[in-house]
């Protein structure tokens, strides 16, 4: 009887330790997500208030801000990847892409930073899928230096590659 009671106490202590550790990790995850959301909002406010930003780009930023906490966005992204679906650009998306290309460099850089921050913030909405996406998609693996974060230069390089090789990826 005493052995079972001692074993039960040990199991309870281990569960409480695990729960405490899990709660701390959850709080840290929420704080990181909020930091990325705040970065998105900072860049988006500058862009939306700037008269040089086209209305379609501003409305895109407003839409992204409304979907920033949605879990459906991340699940849809992973589902499309799993099924190897490629979204085709409609006329409005093509027009927005041309408007983005026509924006001044500093505004375009701010737009890229806001989109990266929004994407990273969205990955924190789901514990398992978000962790996998942050590990395998956001972090580019470089054989020489290990993992490195995606930067604005990486996004610009990808955009240039897509412009010249639209069938790739």
Short mmCIF file of C-alpha atoms in Angstrom, two decimals:
data_model
loop_
_atom_site.label_atom_id
_atom_site.label_comp_id
_atom_site.label_asym_id
_atom_site.label_seq_id
_atom_site.Cartn_x
_atom_site.Cartn_y
_atom_site.Cartn_z
CA UNK A 1 0.00 0.00 0.00
CA UNK A 2 2.77 2.42 0.89
CA UNK A 3 4.70 1.61 -2.30
CA UNK A 4 1.67 2.36 -4.48
CA UNK A 5 1.11 5.64 -2.64
CA UNK A 6 4.76 6.64 -3.12
CA UNK A 7 4.62 5.70 -6.80
CA UNK A 8 1.43 7.75 -7.23
CA UNK A 9 3.11 10.77 -5.61
CA UNK A 10 6.09 10.42 -7.94
CA UNK A 11 3.79 10.22 -10.98
CA UNK A 12 1.85 13.27 -9.81
CA UNK A 13 5.08 15.22 -9.24
CA UNK A 14 6.29 14.32 -12.73
CA UNK A 15 2.97 15.37 -14.26
CA UNK A 16 3.03 18.69 -12.41
CA UNK A 17 6.61 19.30 -13.54
CA UNK A 18 5.68 18.52 -17.16
CA UNK A 19 2.57 20.72 -16.96
CA UNK A 20 4.56 23.63 -15.55
CA UNK A 21 7.19 23.27 -18.28
CA UNK A 22 4.51 23.06 -20.97
CA UNK A 23 2.77 26.17 -19.66
CA UNK A 24 6.03 28.12 -19.69
CA UNK A 25 6.67 27.04 -23.29
CA UNK A 26 3.12 28.07 -24.22
CA UNK A 27 3.55 31.51 -22.69
CA UNK A 28 6.85 31.97 -24.54
CA UNK A 29 5.16 30.89 -27.80
CA UNK A 30 2.37 33.42 -27.26
CA UNK A 31 4.89 36.19 -26.56
CA UNK A 32 6.86 35.38 -29.74
CA UNK A 33 3.67 35.33 -31.81
CA UNK A 34 2.61 38.68 -30.38
CA UNK A 35 6.03 40.17 -31.19
CA UNK A 36 5.69 39.07 -34.83
CA UNK A 37 2.11 40.38 -34.99
CA UNK A 38 3.27 43.71 -33.59
CA UNK A 39 6.01 43.87 -36.22
CA UNK A 40 3.42 43.21 -38.93
CA UNK A 41 1.11 45.91 -37.57
CA UNK A 42 3.96 48.42 -37.37
CA UNK A 43 4.90 47.95 -41.02
CA UNK A 44 1.28 47.67 -42.17
CA UNK A 45 0.28 50.93 -40.47
CA UNK A 46 3.13 52.76 -42.19
CA UNK A 47 2.15 51.29 -45.55
CA UNK A 48 -1.59 51.85 -45.27
CA UNK A 49 -1.14 55.47 -44.19
CA UNK A 50 1.30 56.18 -47.05
CA UNK A 51 -0.46 57.68 -50.12
CA UNK A 52 2.14 56.10 -52.46
CA UNK A 53 0.85 52.60 -51.62
CA UNK A 54 -1.84 51.43 -54.07
CA UNK A 55 -5.33 50.79 -52.69
CA UNK A 56 -5.24 47.10 -53.63
CA UNK A 57 -2.04 46.57 -51.63
CA UNK A 58 -3.55 48.42 -48.66
CA UNK A 59 -6.69 46.27 -48.84
CA UNK A 60 -4.49 43.16 -49.00
CA UNK A 61 -2.77 44.26 -45.77
CA UNK A 62 -6.14 44.85 -44.13
CA UNK A 63 -7.24 41.35 -45.17
CA UNK A 64 -4.02 39.81 -43.83
CA UNK A 65 -4.53 41.59 -40.51
CA UNK A 66 -8.04 40.13 -40.25
CA UNK A 67 -6.71 36.59 -40.83
CA UNK A 68 -3.60 36.90 -38.66
CA UNK A 69 -4.99 34.84 -35.76
CA UNK A 70 -6.83 32.30 -37.91
CA UNK A 71 -5.90 28.63 -37.63
CA UNK A 72 -7.60 27.88 -40.94
CA UNK A 73 -4.97 29.77 -42.94
CA UNK A 74 -2.14 27.55 -41.71
CA UNK A 75 -4.12 24.33 -42.14
CA UNK A 76 -5.11 25.36 -45.67
CA UNK A 77 -1.50 26.15 -46.51
CA UNK A 78 -0.29 22.75 -45.27
CA UNK A 79 -3.19 20.95 -46.94
CA UNK A 80 -2.39 22.59 -50.28
CA UNK A 81 1.28 21.64 -49.87
CA UNK A 82 0.37 18.04 -49.05
CA UNK A 83 -1.88 17.76 -52.11
CA UNK A 84 0.67 19.61 -54.25
CA UNK A 85 -1.94 22.16 -55.25
CA UNK A 86 -0.75 25.32 -56.89
CA UNK A 87 -2.94 28.32 -56.67
CA UNK A 88 -3.22 30.09 -59.98
CA UNK A 89 -3.13 33.85 -59.96
CA UNK A 90 -6.34 35.54 -60.95
CA UNK A 91 -6.43 38.95 -62.62
CA UNK A 92 -6.63 40.84 -59.33
CA UNK A 93 -3.60 39.00 -57.92
CA UNK A 94 -1.63 39.74 -61.09
CA UNK A 95 -2.57 43.41 -60.83
CA UNK A 96 -1.49 43.54 -57.17
CA UNK A 97 1.81 41.84 -58.07
CA UNK A 98 2.44 44.48 -60.76
CA UNK A 99 1.56 47.24 -58.31
CA UNK A 100 3.99 45.80 -55.77
CA UNK A 101 6.74 45.68 -58.39
CA UNK A 102 6.03 49.34 -59.23
CA UNK A 103 6.28 50.46 -55.58
CA UNK A 104 9.42 52.30 -54.40
CA UNK A 105 12.12 50.05 -52.94
CA UNK A 106 11.72 51.22 -49.35
CA UNK A 107 7.95 50.60 -49.38
CA UNK A 108 8.40 47.22 -51.06
CA UNK A 109 10.97 46.23 -48.43
CA UNK A 110 8.54 47.23 -45.69
CA UNK A 111 5.81 45.21 -47.41
CA UNK A 112 8.08 42.15 -47.57
CA UNK A 113 8.96 42.54 -43.89
CA UNK A 114 5.30 42.82 -42.93
CA UNK A 115 4.39 39.73 -44.98
CA UNK A 116 7.22 37.69 -43.44
CA UNK A 117 6.17 38.81 -39.96
CA UNK A 118 2.55 37.89 -40.72
CA UNK A 119 3.55 34.46 -42.02
CA UNK A 120 5.72 33.74 -38.99
CA UNK A 121 2.99 34.99 -36.63
CA UNK A 122 0.48 32.69 -38.35
CA UNK A 123 2.70 29.68 -37.71
CA UNK A 124 2.31 30.22 -33.97
CA UNK A 125 -1.45 29.60 -34.24
CA UNK A 126 -0.93 25.83 -34.37
CA UNK A 127 1.53 24.10 -32.08
CA UNK A 128 2.45 21.08 -34.24
CA UNK A 129 2.03 22.40 -37.79
CA UNK A 130 3.56 25.74 -36.86
CA UNK A 131 6.66 24.14 -35.39
CA UNK A 132 7.09 21.97 -38.49
CA UNK A 133 6.67 24.91 -40.84
CA UNK A 134 9.07 27.10 -38.89
CA UNK A 135 11.62 24.30 -38.95
CA UNK A 136 11.34 23.09 -42.53
CA UNK A 137 10.09 26.06 -44.53
CA UNK A 138 11.11 29.28 -42.82
CA UNK A 139 14.62 28.14 -41.91
CA UNK A 140 16.66 27.63 -45.08
CA UNK A 141 19.26 24.93 -44.62
CA UNK A 142 22.74 25.93 -45.67
CA UNK A 143 25.31 23.11 -45.65
CA UNK A 144 28.16 25.42 -44.70
CA UNK A 145 26.63 27.43 -41.89
CA UNK A 146 23.77 25.25 -40.68
CA UNK A 147 20.33 26.85 -40.41
CA UNK A 148 19.78 30.52 -41.03
CA UNK A 149 16.59 32.57 -40.94
CA UNK A 150 14.86 33.75 -44.07
CA UNK A 151 15.73 37.38 -44.65
CA UNK A 152 14.46 40.08 -46.93
CA UNK A 153 17.29 39.26 -49.36
CA UNK A 154 16.13 35.63 -49.50
CA UNK A 155 12.57 36.74 -50.27
CA UNK A 156 13.79 39.16 -52.94
CA UNK A 157 15.94 36.42 -54.48
CA UNK A 158 12.93 34.07 -54.53
CA UNK A 159 10.75 36.79 -56.09
CA UNK A 160 13.36 37.41 -58.82
CA UNK A 161 13.61 33.67 -59.48
CA UNK A 162 9.81 33.38 -59.75
CA UNK A 163 9.65 36.33 -62.12
CA UNK A 164 12.16 34.72 -64.49
CA UNK A 165 11.09 31.07 -63.96
CA UNK A 166 7.33 31.13 -63.26
CA UNK A 167 6.94 27.36 -63.83
CA UNK A 168 9.49 26.51 -61.12
CA UNK A 169 8.31 25.41 -57.69
#
